[in-house]
Short mmCIF file of C-alpha atoms in Angstrom, two decimals:
data_model
loop_
_atom_site.label_atom_id
_atom_site.label_comp_id
_atom_site.label_asym_id
_atom_site.label_seq_id
_atom_site.Cartn_x
_atom_site.Cartn_y
_atom_site.Cartn_z
CA MET A 640 68.84 26.32 54.54
CA GLU A 641 65.52 26.30 55.81
CA THR A 642 64.00 22.67 57.63
CA PHE A 643 60.43 21.54 57.03
CA ASP A 644 59.31 18.49 58.74
CA HIS A 645 56.58 18.33 55.80
CA ILE A 646 56.96 20.01 52.09
CA VAL A 647 53.85 19.13 50.33
CA ILE A 648 54.39 20.28 46.35
CA GLY A 649 50.71 21.66 44.83
CA ALA A 650 48.16 23.70 46.36
CA GLY A 651 46.00 21.66 44.18
CA SER A 652 42.42 19.66 44.76
CA ALA A 653 44.63 16.76 47.12
CA GLY A 654 47.87 19.42 48.09
CA CYS A 655 45.67 21.48 49.39
CA VAL A 656 43.44 19.12 51.29
CA LEU A 657 46.72 17.05 52.24
CA ALA A 658 48.76 20.91 53.85
CA ASN A 659 45.40 20.61 56.24
CA ARG A 660 45.96 17.48 57.28
CA LEU A 661 49.00 17.40 57.47
CA SER A 662 49.21 21.48 60.03
CA ALA A 663 46.21 20.61 62.10
CA ASP A 664 49.27 19.19 64.29
CA PRO A 665 51.11 21.73 65.98
CA ALA A 666 54.47 20.12 66.34
CA ARG A 667 54.69 19.85 61.95
CA ARG A 668 56.31 21.89 60.82
CA VAL A 669 54.61 22.58 57.79
CA LEU A 670 55.82 24.04 53.71
CA VAL A 671 53.38 23.69 50.55
CA ILE A 672 54.66 25.14 47.19
CA GLU A 673 53.09 27.08 44.54
CA ASN A 674 54.61 27.87 41.21
CA GLY A 675 51.39 29.81 40.64
CA GLY A 676 49.76 33.32 42.51
CA SER A 677 46.51 34.14 44.07
CA ASP A 678 43.79 33.31 44.33
CA ARG A 679 41.63 36.02 44.68
CA ASP A 680 40.27 37.73 40.77
CA VAL A 681 36.46 37.77 40.04
CA ARG A 682 37.19 35.72 37.20
CA VAL A 683 38.27 33.24 38.92
CA LYS A 684 34.98 34.00 42.45
CA VAL A 685 32.43 34.23 39.93
CA PRO A 686 31.25 31.53 38.41
CA ALA A 687 30.58 32.88 34.40
CA GLY A 688 34.64 33.90 34.87
CA ILE A 689 35.96 30.76 33.66
CA LEU A 690 35.74 32.04 30.09
CA ALA A 691 37.93 34.55 31.28
CA MET A 692 40.34 32.30 32.67
CA TYR A 693 41.97 29.96 29.90
CA GLY A 694 45.00 30.19 27.90
CA ARG A 695 45.70 33.10 30.79
CA PRO A 696 49.12 32.26 32.33
CA ARG A 697 48.45 34.14 35.05
CA PHE A 698 45.15 31.35 35.41
CA ASP A 699 46.58 28.47 33.33
CA TYR A 700 49.90 26.44 32.52
CA GLY A 701 48.15 25.92 29.25
CA PHE A 702 50.08 23.43 28.10
CA VAL A 703 50.16 22.02 24.17
CA GLY A 704 50.14 18.48 23.95
CA THR A 705 52.16 16.64 20.64
CA PRO A 706 50.78 15.63 17.57
CA GLN A 707 47.68 13.52 17.22
CA PRO A 708 48.69 11.29 14.51
CA GLU A 709 44.87 9.46 14.58
CA LEU A 710 43.07 13.74 14.78
CA ASN A 711 44.45 14.60 11.89
CA GLY A 712 48.22 15.57 13.85
CA ARG A 713 46.93 18.46 15.40
CA ARG A 714 48.19 19.34 18.53
CA ILE A 715 45.54 19.55 21.37
CA PRO A 716 45.73 22.04 24.39
CA VAL A 717 45.37 20.99 28.21
CA ASN A 718 43.81 23.67 29.68
CA ARG A 719 45.82 23.56 34.13
CA GLY A 720 45.56 25.40 36.91
CA ARG A 721 48.02 27.93 37.45
CA MET A 722 46.97 29.15 41.13
CA LEU A 723 46.23 28.76 44.59
CA GLY A 724 43.66 25.76 44.46
CA GLY A 725 45.55 24.54 40.90
CA SER A 726 42.51 23.14 38.86
CA SER A 727 39.68 23.40 41.17
CA SER A 728 40.04 27.62 41.00
CA LEU A 729 39.83 27.00 37.14
CA ASN A 730 37.09 24.01 36.11
CA SER A 731 33.56 23.24 36.13
CA MET A 732 32.86 23.32 39.62
CA LEU A 733 31.38 19.64 38.86
CA TYR A 734 31.48 17.44 41.72
CA ILE A 735 31.09 14.27 40.43
CA ARG A 736 32.30 11.21 42.52
CA GLY A 737 32.70 8.17 39.18
CA ALA A 738 30.52 5.07 39.69
CA PRO A 739 31.32 2.89 43.26
CA GLN A 740 32.68 0.04 40.54
CA ASP A 741 35.62 2.86 38.94
CA TYR A 742 37.10 2.11 42.48
CA ASP A 743 36.33 -1.14 43.13
CA GLU A 744 38.39 -2.06 39.79
CA TRP A 745 41.40 -0.25 41.12
CA ARG A 746 41.37 -2.41 44.03
CA ASP A 747 41.06 -5.22 41.93
CA LEU A 748 43.80 -4.76 40.29
CA GLY A 749 46.28 -4.24 43.24
CA CYS A 750 45.66 -1.02 44.69
CA GLU A 751 43.58 -2.46 48.59
CA GLY A 752 41.65 -0.50 50.61
CA TRP A 753 40.32 1.53 47.15
CA GLY A 754 37.32 0.01 46.91
CA TRP A 755 34.51 1.90 47.01
CA GLN A 756 33.54 0.98 50.70
CA GLY A 757 36.94 1.91 51.15
CA VAL A 758 35.83 5.43 49.74
CA LEU A 759 32.90 6.28 49.86
CA PRO A 760 33.51 7.08 54.39
CA VAL A 761 36.29 9.05 52.82
CA PHE A 762 33.95 10.78 50.89
CA LYS A 763 31.55 12.05 53.03
CA ALA A 764 33.69 12.77 55.49
CA LEU A 765 35.09 15.48 53.10
CA GLU A 766 31.84 17.33 52.26
CA GLY A 767 29.84 19.85 52.86
CA ASN A 768 26.46 18.48 51.01
CA ARG A 769 23.74 21.44 51.25
CA ILE A 770 21.26 19.78 48.84
CA GLY A 771 19.75 17.53 51.28
CA GLN A 772 20.72 13.89 49.31
CA ASP A 773 20.55 10.54 51.26
CA PRO A 774 22.36 10.61 54.10
CA ALA A 775 24.31 7.17 53.07
CA LEU A 776 26.18 8.75 50.57
CA HIS A 777 27.10 12.20 51.51
CA GLY A 778 28.00 13.93 54.24
CA THR A 779 27.48 17.20 55.80
CA GLU A 780 29.86 18.01 57.95
CA GLY A 781 33.46 18.43 55.71
CA GLU A 782 34.89 21.45 54.60
CA LEU A 783 33.54 21.10 50.94
CA CYS A 784 30.69 23.05 49.97
CA VAL A 785 28.47 20.93 47.23
CA ASP A 786 25.33 22.53 46.59
CA ARG A 787 23.18 23.31 43.24
CA PRO A 788 23.61 26.91 41.19
CA LYS A 789 21.90 29.26 41.70
CA ASP A 790 19.85 30.31 38.79
CA PRO A 791 20.18 27.73 35.83
CA ASN A 792 18.98 28.41 32.55
CA PRO A 793 15.75 27.31 31.81
CA VAL A 794 16.82 25.53 28.59
CA CYS A 795 18.66 22.59 31.02
CA GLN A 796 14.98 21.90 31.97
CA ASP A 797 13.88 20.95 27.98
CA PHE A 798 17.38 19.33 27.12
CA ILE A 799 16.33 17.47 30.40
CA ALA A 800 13.18 16.48 29.35
CA ALA A 801 14.25 15.76 25.79
CA GLY A 802 16.56 12.90 27.77
CA GLU A 803 13.21 11.87 29.22
CA LYS A 804 11.84 11.45 25.77
CA LEU A 805 14.48 8.83 24.56
CA GLY A 806 14.34 7.22 27.54
CA LEU A 807 17.18 8.58 29.74
CA PRO A 808 15.65 9.02 33.38
CA ARG A 809 15.66 12.35 35.11
CA ASN A 810 18.54 12.03 37.72
CA THR A 811 18.73 13.70 40.63
CA ASP A 812 22.12 13.06 42.12
CA PHE A 813 24.60 11.91 39.30
CA ASN A 814 26.59 10.54 42.79
CA GLY A 815 23.30 8.63 43.61
CA PRO A 816 22.56 4.94 42.85
CA SER A 817 22.95 5.05 39.66
CA GLN A 818 24.96 7.69 37.10
CA LEU A 819 22.69 7.15 34.20
CA GLY A 820 20.47 9.95 33.25
CA LEU A 821 20.55 13.66 32.51
CA GLY A 822 19.94 16.44 35.12
CA ILE A 823 21.47 19.48 37.08
CA TYR A 824 25.02 19.31 38.44
CA ASP A 825 26.09 19.02 42.15
CA VAL A 826 28.60 22.35 42.02
CA THR A 827 31.25 22.92 44.76
CA GLN A 828 30.06 26.98 45.33
CA ARG A 829 29.11 28.97 48.78
CA ASN A 830 26.44 31.10 48.19
CA GLY A 831 26.74 31.23 43.92
CA ILE A 832 30.24 31.26 44.40
CA ARG A 833 33.39 29.25 43.51
CA PHE A 834 34.49 27.31 46.42
CA SER A 835 37.98 25.66 45.58
CA ALA A 836 40.01 23.26 47.14
CA TYR A 837 41.96 26.02 48.57
CA ASN A 838 39.03 28.29 49.79
CA ALA A 839 37.54 24.86 52.14
CA PHE A 840 40.57 23.02 52.76
CA LEU A 841 43.53 25.84 53.21
CA GLU A 842 42.71 29.01 53.20
CA PRO A 843 40.99 28.65 56.42
CA VAL A 844 44.03 27.65 58.34
CA ARG A 845 46.87 30.09 56.69
CA SER A 846 47.15 31.79 59.82
CA ARG A 847 47.99 28.53 61.75
CA PRO A 848 51.77 29.45 62.65
CA ASN A 849 53.27 25.62 61.86
CA LEU A 850 52.02 26.04 58.25
CA THR A 851 53.62 27.70 55.44
CA ILE A 852 52.35 28.75 51.70
CA TRP A 853 55.27 29.59 49.25
CA THR A 854 52.75 31.34 46.50
CA GLY A 855 55.12 31.66 43.17
CA THR A 856 57.83 29.29 43.34
CA GLU A 857 58.70 26.94 41.06
CA VAL A 858 59.96 23.38 41.85
CA ARG A 859 63.17 22.41 39.85
CA ARG A 860 63.78 19.32 41.26
CA LEU A 861 63.71 17.34 44.64
CA VAL A 862 67.43 17.01 46.39
CA LEU A 863 68.35 13.04 47.33
CA ASP A 864 71.04 11.30 49.73
CA GLY A 865 71.59 7.81 48.01
CA ALA A 866 67.01 6.90 48.22
CA ARG A 867 66.03 9.31 49.80
CA VAL A 868 64.89 12.55 49.45
CA THR A 869 66.37 15.34 51.86
CA GLY A 870 64.89 18.01 50.35
CA VAL A 871 63.47 20.07 47.54
CA GLU A 872 64.99 22.89 44.99
CA VAL A 873 63.37 26.03 44.04
CA LEU A 874 63.06 29.02 41.62
CA ARG A 875 61.99 31.55 44.43
CA GLU A 876 61.18 35.50 43.54
CA GLY A 877 64.14 34.60 40.84
CA ARG A 878 67.18 32.74 43.00
CA PRO A 879 67.04 28.98 43.18
CA VAL A 880 66.49 28.55 47.18
CA THR A 881 67.45 24.99 48.86
CA VAL A 882 64.51 23.76 51.47
CA ALA A 883 65.63 20.68 53.31
CA CYS A 884 62.94 18.48 54.89
CA ARG A 885 63.41 15.70 58.11
CA GLY A 886 59.92 14.27 57.13
CA ASP A 887 58.09 13.01 53.98
CA ILE A 888 58.01 15.45 51.14
CA VAL A 889 54.51 14.92 48.71
CA LEU A 890 53.79 15.28 45.51
CA SER A 891 50.05 17.15 44.56
CA ALA A 892 51.60 18.96 41.19
CA GLY A 893 49.00 17.16 39.42
CA ALA A 894 49.37 14.78 36.79
CA ILE A 895 51.29 16.25 34.53
CA GLY A 896 53.19 18.20 37.03
CA THR A 897 54.42 15.26 39.09
CA PRO A 898 56.14 12.84 36.74
CA ILE A 899 57.69 15.79 35.50
CA ILE A 900 59.09 16.34 38.92
CA LEU A 901 59.75 12.86 39.42
CA MET A 902 61.76 12.67 36.23
CA ALA A 903 64.17 15.74 36.34
CA SER A 904 64.81 14.38 39.90
CA GLY A 905 66.34 11.54 37.73
CA ILE A 906 63.18 9.19 38.71
CA GLY A 907 61.71 7.20 36.46
CA PRO A 908 62.46 5.44 33.00
CA GLY A 909 66.39 4.95 32.83
CA ALA A 910 67.07 4.78 29.55
CA ALA A 911 64.41 8.29 28.32
CA LEU A 912 66.40 10.07 31.15
CA GLN A 913 69.50 9.78 30.36
CA LYS A 914 68.47 10.81 26.57
CA GLU A 915 67.88 14.04 28.97
CA GLY A 916 71.22 13.96 30.53
CA VAL A 917 69.64 12.81 33.85
CA THR A 918 71.47 10.80 36.36
CA VAL A 919 68.86 7.78 36.98
CA ALA A 920 68.73 7.29 40.68
CA ARG A 921 65.74 5.12 40.59
CA ASP A 922 64.44 3.54 37.43
CA LEU A 923 60.92 3.09 37.13
CA PRO A 924 59.49 3.15 33.65
CA GLY A 925 55.98 3.23 35.30
CA VAL A 926 56.56 7.31 35.14
CA GLY A 927 55.08 9.15 32.93
CA GLN A 928 53.65 6.41 31.48
CA ASN A 929 49.66 5.54 31.90
CA LEU A 930 48.41 7.98 30.69
CA ARG A 931 44.65 8.81 30.68
CA ASP A 932 41.67 11.72 30.17
CA HIS A 933 38.74 12.30 28.63
CA VAL A 934 38.63 13.08 24.85
CA ASP A 935 35.42 15.07 23.35
CA GLY A 936 32.95 15.67 20.52
CA MET A 937 30.90 18.85 20.79
CA ILE A 938 27.93 19.99 18.89
CA THR A 939 27.79 24.06 19.01
CA VAL A 940 23.59 25.00 18.11
CA ARG A 941 22.94 28.29 16.95
CA SER A 942 19.12 29.53 17.99
CA SER A 943 17.02 32.51 17.32
CA SER A 944 15.55 31.76 20.98
CA THR A 945 16.77 34.45 24.01
CA ARG A 946 16.25 31.43 26.40
CA THR A 947 19.90 30.92 25.71
CA LEU A 948 22.51 32.42 26.33
CA GLY A 949 24.44 34.53 24.56
CA ILE A 950 24.86 38.03 22.91
CA SER A 951 22.45 40.10 21.18
CA LEU A 952 20.89 43.55 20.90
CA ARG A 953 17.38 41.63 22.24
CA ASN A 954 19.67 40.31 25.07
CA ALA A 955 20.94 43.62 26.29
CA GLY A 956 19.03 44.42 29.02
CA LYS A 957 20.14 41.55 30.83
CA LEU A 958 23.40 42.20 30.04
CA LEU A 959 23.41 45.44 31.93
CA ALA A 960 21.90 44.18 34.57
CA ALA A 961 23.69 40.93 35.23
CA PRO A 962 25.94 42.62 37.44
CA PHE A 963 24.00 43.95 40.09
CA ARG A 964 22.10 41.06 39.38
CA PHE A 965 24.84 38.06 41.18
CA ALA A 966 25.88 41.07 43.24
CA LEU A 967 21.79 41.32 45.05
CA GLY A 968 20.37 37.47 44.87
CA ARG A 969 24.04 35.39 43.19
CA LYS A 970 21.04 35.48 39.55
CA GLY A 971 21.56 36.05 36.46
CA LEU A 972 23.73 35.32 33.59
CA PHE A 973 27.42 35.80 36.29
CA SER A 974 26.02 32.83 38.00
CA THR A 975 26.47 30.29 35.22
CA ASN A 976 29.15 27.76 34.85
CA TYR A 977 28.03 26.89 31.51
CA VAL A 978 27.46 23.20 31.89
CA VAL A 979 24.88 22.98 33.93
CA ALA A 980 23.42 20.44 32.89
CA GLY A 981 24.64 17.31 31.67
CA GLY A 982 24.61 13.68 32.84
CA PHE A 983 25.42 9.52 31.29
CA ALA A 984 24.34 7.63 29.08
CA LYS A 985 24.68 4.61 27.47
CA THR A 986 25.85 3.45 23.72
CA ARG A 987 25.25 0.79 22.49
CA HIS A 988 28.99 -0.40 23.01
CA ALA A 989 27.65 -0.08 26.59
CA GLY A 990 28.24 -2.44 28.97
CA ASP A 991 26.75 -2.27 32.96
CA LEU A 992 28.05 1.53 32.99
CA PRO A 993 27.06 4.56 30.80
CA ASP A 994 30.31 5.10 28.71
CA VAL A 995 29.14 8.45 27.62
CA GLN A 996 29.04 11.29 30.02
CA PHE A 997 26.98 15.01 28.54
CA HIS A 998 28.26 18.38 29.72
CA PHE A 999 25.31 20.73 28.77
CA VAL A 1000 25.84 24.64 26.98
CA PRO A 1001 22.27 26.85 27.52
CA GLY A 1002 24.50 29.05 24.96
CA TYR A 1003 26.21 29.04 21.47
CA ARG A 1004 30.06 27.67 21.74
CA SER A 1005 32.46 29.57 19.04
CA HIS A 1006 32.88 27.05 16.07
CA ARG A 1007 35.77 28.81 16.00
CA GLY A 1008 37.40 28.61 19.03
CA ARG A 1009 36.62 32.65 19.90
CA LEU A 1010 35.44 32.96 23.61
CA VAL A 1011 32.52 34.96 22.87
CA GLU A 1012 30.62 35.21 19.96
CA TRP A 1013 27.83 36.92 18.47
CA GLY A 1014 24.10 35.24 19.43
CA HIS A 1015 22.62 32.89 20.41
CA GLY A 1016 22.29 29.24 20.89
CA PHE A 1017 23.85 26.16 22.66
CA ALA A 1018 25.59 23.18 22.53
CA ILE A 1019 26.86 19.89 24.20
CA HIS A 1020 30.00 17.88 24.37
CA THR A 1021 30.12 14.43 24.51
CA CYS A 1022 32.91 12.41 26.15
CA VAL A 1023 34.16 9.41 26.08
CA LEU A 1024 34.09 7.78 29.60
CA ARG A 1025 36.52 5.22 30.34
CA PRO A 1026 38.92 5.25 26.84
CA LYS A 1027 41.16 2.25 26.09
CA SER A 1028 44.03 4.22 24.26
CA VAL A 1029 46.24 4.59 26.87
CA GLY A 1030 49.55 7.89 26.51
CA GLU A 1031 52.93 8.88 28.58
CA ILE A 1032 54.64 12.13 29.56
CA ARG A 1033 57.88 12.92 28.09
CA LEU A 1034 60.82 14.42 29.64
CA SER A 1035 62.03 17.85 27.17
CA ARG A 1036 64.53 20.66 27.40
CA GLN A 1037 62.48 24.37 26.74
CA ASP A 1038 64.74 26.83 26.62
CA GLY A 1039 67.42 25.33 29.07
CA PHE A 1040 64.43 23.89 31.25
CA PHE A 1041 62.28 20.65 31.88
CA ALA A 1042 58.61 20.58 30.37
CA PRO A 1043 56.89 18.10 29.62
CA GLU A 1044 55.96 16.49 26.31
CA ILE A 1045 51.42 15.54 26.73
CA ASP A 1046 50.51 12.89 24.50
CA HIS A 1047 47.62 11.42 24.38
CA ARG A 1048 47.85 8.78 21.95
CA PHE A 1049 43.49 9.84 21.18
CA PHE A 1050 41.92 6.97 18.93
CA SER A 1051 44.91 5.15 18.89
CA ASP A 1052 42.60 2.22 19.98
CA PRO A 1053 40.13 2.78 17.47
CA GLN A 1054 37.36 1.61 19.85
CA ASP A 1055 37.32 5.07 21.55
CA ALA A 1056 36.24 6.34 17.77
CA ARG A 1057 33.16 4.07 17.53
CA VAL A 1058 32.54 5.50 20.99
CA LEU A 1059 32.53 8.47 20.89
CA VAL A 1060 30.51 9.09 17.48
CA GLU A 1061 27.55 6.83 18.95
CA GLY A 1062 28.22 9.45 21.77
CA ILE A 1063 27.68 12.13 18.70
CA LYS A 1064 24.69 10.66 17.02
CA LEU A 1065 22.82 10.36 20.97
CA ALA A 1066 23.12 13.25 21.30
CA ARG A 1067 22.21 15.01 18.61
CA ALA A 1068 19.20 12.96 19.31
CA ILE A 1069 18.52 15.24 22.60
CA PHE A 1070 18.35 17.61 20.22
CA ALA A 1071 15.18 17.13 17.93
CA ALA A 1072 13.66 15.64 21.07
CA PRO A 1073 11.28 17.78 21.52
CA PRO A 1074 11.16 20.46 24.01
CA MET A 1075 14.53 20.87 22.38
CA GLN A 1076 12.94 20.79 18.66
CA TYR A 1077 11.31 23.63 19.67
CA LEU A 1078 14.33 25.50 20.13
CA LYS A 1079 14.70 25.42 15.34
CA GLY A 1080 18.78 25.67 16.17
CA ARG A 1081 19.90 24.90 13.26
CA GLU A 1082 23.88 23.19 14.34
CA ILE A 1083 26.74 24.58 12.89
CA LEU A 1084 28.99 21.93 13.63
CA PRO A 1085 29.17 19.08 12.85
CA GLY A 1086 27.30 20.54 10.65
CA PRO A 1087 23.72 19.12 8.49
CA ASP A 1088 25.88 17.41 5.66
CA VAL A 1089 28.17 15.34 8.15
CA ARG A 1090 26.02 12.23 8.81
CA THR A 1091 27.32 9.10 8.27
CA ASP A 1092 29.18 7.25 11.12
CA ASP A 1093 32.20 7.81 8.82
CA GLU A 1094 31.41 11.36 8.43
CA LEU A 1095 31.56 11.39 11.79
CA LEU A 1096 33.97 10.27 13.04
CA ALA A 1097 36.23 12.32 10.58
CA TYR A 1098 34.49 15.46 12.33
CA LEU A 1099 36.07 14.41 15.37
CA ARG A 1100 39.07 13.75 13.95
CA ALA A 1101 39.00 17.02 12.86
CA GLU A 1102 37.90 18.98 15.96
CA ALA A 1103 38.23 15.80 18.77
CA LEU A 1104 39.92 17.59 22.51
CA THR A 1105 40.18 17.01 25.77
CA VAL A 1106 37.54 18.57 29.05
CA TYR A 1107 40.96 17.87 30.91
CA HIS A 1108 40.62 14.85 33.56
CA PRO A 1109 44.56 14.26 32.94
CA VAL A 1110 44.90 11.26 35.19
CA GLY A 1111 47.39 8.11 35.83
CA THR A 1112 51.09 8.92 35.01
CA ALA A 1113 52.50 7.99 38.24
CA LYS A 1114 49.48 4.81 39.07
CA MET A 1115 49.82 2.80 42.21
CA GLY A 1116 49.95 -0.42 42.10
CA ARG A 1117 52.44 -3.49 41.99
CA ASP A 1118 52.81 -4.14 38.55
CA ALA A 1119 55.87 -3.52 37.25
CA LEU A 1120 54.71 -0.10 36.01
CA ALA A 1121 53.56 0.87 39.31
CA VAL A 1122 55.24 4.12 40.85
CA VAL A 1123 52.97 4.37 44.73
CA ASP A 1124 52.69 1.83 47.13
CA PRO A 1125 48.80 2.09 47.48
CA VAL A 1126 48.59 1.39 51.08
CA SER A 1127 51.14 4.23 52.67
CA MET A 1128 51.33 6.03 48.98
CA LYS A 1129 55.27 6.12 48.51
CA VAL A 1130 56.97 6.37 45.90
CA HIS A 1131 58.54 2.30 45.58
CA GLY A 1132 62.52 2.41 46.27
CA ILE A 1133 62.29 5.42 47.87
CA GLU A 1134 61.98 7.32 50.66
CA GLY A 1135 60.41 10.25 52.26
CA LEU A 1136 58.44 10.82 49.46
CA ARG A 1137 54.69 10.12 48.48
CA VAL A 1138 52.89 10.73 45.69
CA ALA A 1139 49.21 12.79 46.31
CA ASP A 1140 47.18 13.23 43.65
CA ALA A 1141 45.21 12.19 40.16
CA SER A 1142 48.31 10.70 38.77
CA VAL A 1143 47.88 7.59 41.12
CA MET A 1144 44.71 6.79 39.54
CA PRO A 1145 45.40 3.08 38.26
CA THR A 1146 42.24 3.79 36.06
CA LEU A 1147 39.86 6.59 34.69
CA ILE A 1148 37.34 7.33 36.52
CA GLY A 1149 34.02 7.38 34.87
CA GLY A 1150 33.10 11.06 35.45
CA ASN A 1151 35.44 15.02 36.36
CA THR A 1152 38.37 14.26 38.83
CA ASN A 1153 38.34 16.75 41.12
CA ALA A 1154 36.11 15.40 44.00
CA PRO A 1155 38.41 11.93 43.61
CA SER A 1156 41.57 14.43 43.77
CA MET A 1157 40.84 16.05 46.94
CA MET A 1158 39.54 11.76 48.34
CA ILE A 1159 42.97 10.68 47.55
CA GLY A 1160 44.59 13.86 49.46
CA GLU A 1161 42.98 12.22 52.14
CA LYS A 1162 43.54 8.80 51.83
CA CYS A 1163 47.53 9.93 51.85
CA ALA A 1164 46.91 11.55 55.22
CA ARG A 1165 45.60 9.21 57.04
CA ALA A 1166 48.25 7.40 55.69
CA MET A 1167 50.98 9.76 56.83
CA LEU A 1168 48.99 10.21 60.32
CA GLY A 1169 48.47 6.71 61.15
CA TRP A 1170 45.02 6.36 61.38
CA ARG A 1171 44.65 2.91 61.73
CA SER A 1172 43.93 0.75 58.72
CA ALA A 1173 44.25 3.75 57.25
CA GLY A 1174 44.57 2.17 53.68
CA THR A 1175 41.07 0.61 54.20
CA GLY A 1176 39.58 4.11 54.72
CA THR A 1177 38.75 3.66 58.12
#
C-alpha cells in the first residue's frame, strides 16, 4: 500500500492551487486524485470550444437534478468539469470575485478571517493581471493570468451602450470599486487560450518528484480509524486500490462531489445514511445541506445582422477563415467565449447591491436546446445573484454505486421568482434601447406575447435553468449545520480531513465562483502550512 503525506481529492479550481502549495515543500509527498482525464484537447484550449464540451462524458459529469416542483417538475442539467482543471477547464473563463459585502457576510456568520480584508490579499496573491487595473485591488505576480478577450464581437459594445441609455454605467472592472453596470468581462486566458487552474498552478509543477497525479481514478470512500481518516479507497484502472495518508486528506471534489464522498464514508446526516445502509462514523447533519445556485432565465432573439455570431451563407467567409485567424492572431470566431460581455444591475427588489447578473451572448442561442442553430441573433442570460431558495444533495444508490440526488429547490422562496421576472424585464429594456434596437431583432423566447408578470413567471417555470454555480453543501462555520471549521478548514469531529472547494461557502457570492474557489484553496493551503494568522489571510 502506497503512503503519502497529503492526498488532495479533486484537481479542480481549489485542488490545483492546494496541490501546488503543499508540494512546494520537497519533504511532503503529495498525491492528487482526479476522476476525469487530461485537458489536452483543442476543445478545451480554444475558447469557442466550450460548446462542444457540455454534455460529453469526456469533459462533463453531466449530472441531472431531481424534479423541481416550482419549475413544472423539470429535471435541471448540472454540468461540471470532468478533467484536470475541473470546471475551470469547462467554464466560460470569467474572472469575477463577487462583492466585498459577500465576504463580510461570511465573517459575520461566524467565519472569522473570511471578511473582505482577509480574502483580498489572497485574491491578489493568486492573480497575474495583464490589464493594468487598480493595483490596490489586483495582483500582477500571481500564477493565474487574467486578461481581456482578444477579439470581442462588436455587438457587445452595442449592448453596453444600450445599458447606458437606461442609466447602467459602463463598467471596466467588475472586480473594482463597484459591480454595477455593463462591460466586457475579464477572462482567465493567456494569449487567447483558456488558462485553467490546472494550467496556472498544477501543470507547471508536474515534474516535482514528490508530486503524484492520478487521473481516471474514482474515489469510493475515505478510510477511517475511529474518528481519524487514514486513507482513501479508489477504483483505479478497473481495480480497487487503498492509499494510505500519514497527514491530512483534503476534499476538493466540488459542491457535488465533496458531500457525496463524505456521506459515502459515513460522515453526514445519520438517519439518511442509515437509510442507505451506510454505517455512521460521524453524524454531521449539515453535509449535503445548504445547496445554493444561481437560477437563470434566457431571452433569445433572431436577427438578420451578420454583425452577430452565427452560421449562414452570408457568414461563410468568416466561418472558413476562423481557424486561420485564430491560429495567426487569436482573432475571429474561434476566439469567442460567447459570454464576452455582461454585467450587474438592480431590480426594484434590490438593496444596496445588484441583485441580477447578465451574461450577454452576441449570437443566437437555440430555442430548442441545440448545440448549433442556423442563422444569426443574440441572447442574454439573467440570473438571481443572491438567491434565498436553499436546496440539498442527498446520497442515493445507482447500479450499486453511490450517486448524488441534486435538489436545488429553485423558486422555493418566491422572492427569487419575483427578482428574476424583474431581471428579464430589465434585460428586455436593454435590447429595446439604441443601438441594440437597430439590429431589428425578433424575440423568440419568451416571445412577444409573453408580457405580464404572470406570463413571464410561467415562462420561467417552463424554461429556467442554472448557470452552474453550486456551493455551500459542506459549509464552514460554527452553527448546527456547519461542517468545516473556518480557520483550519478541518471537518468538525474528524481528524486528518479538511475541505477546500466551493462547498464550504456559507452563502452564494454575487458572481461567478471559479476565482473564489481558487482563493479557498489558497486559504486552506496557508492553514495547513502553518502560516501565522492563516485564518485572517495575512
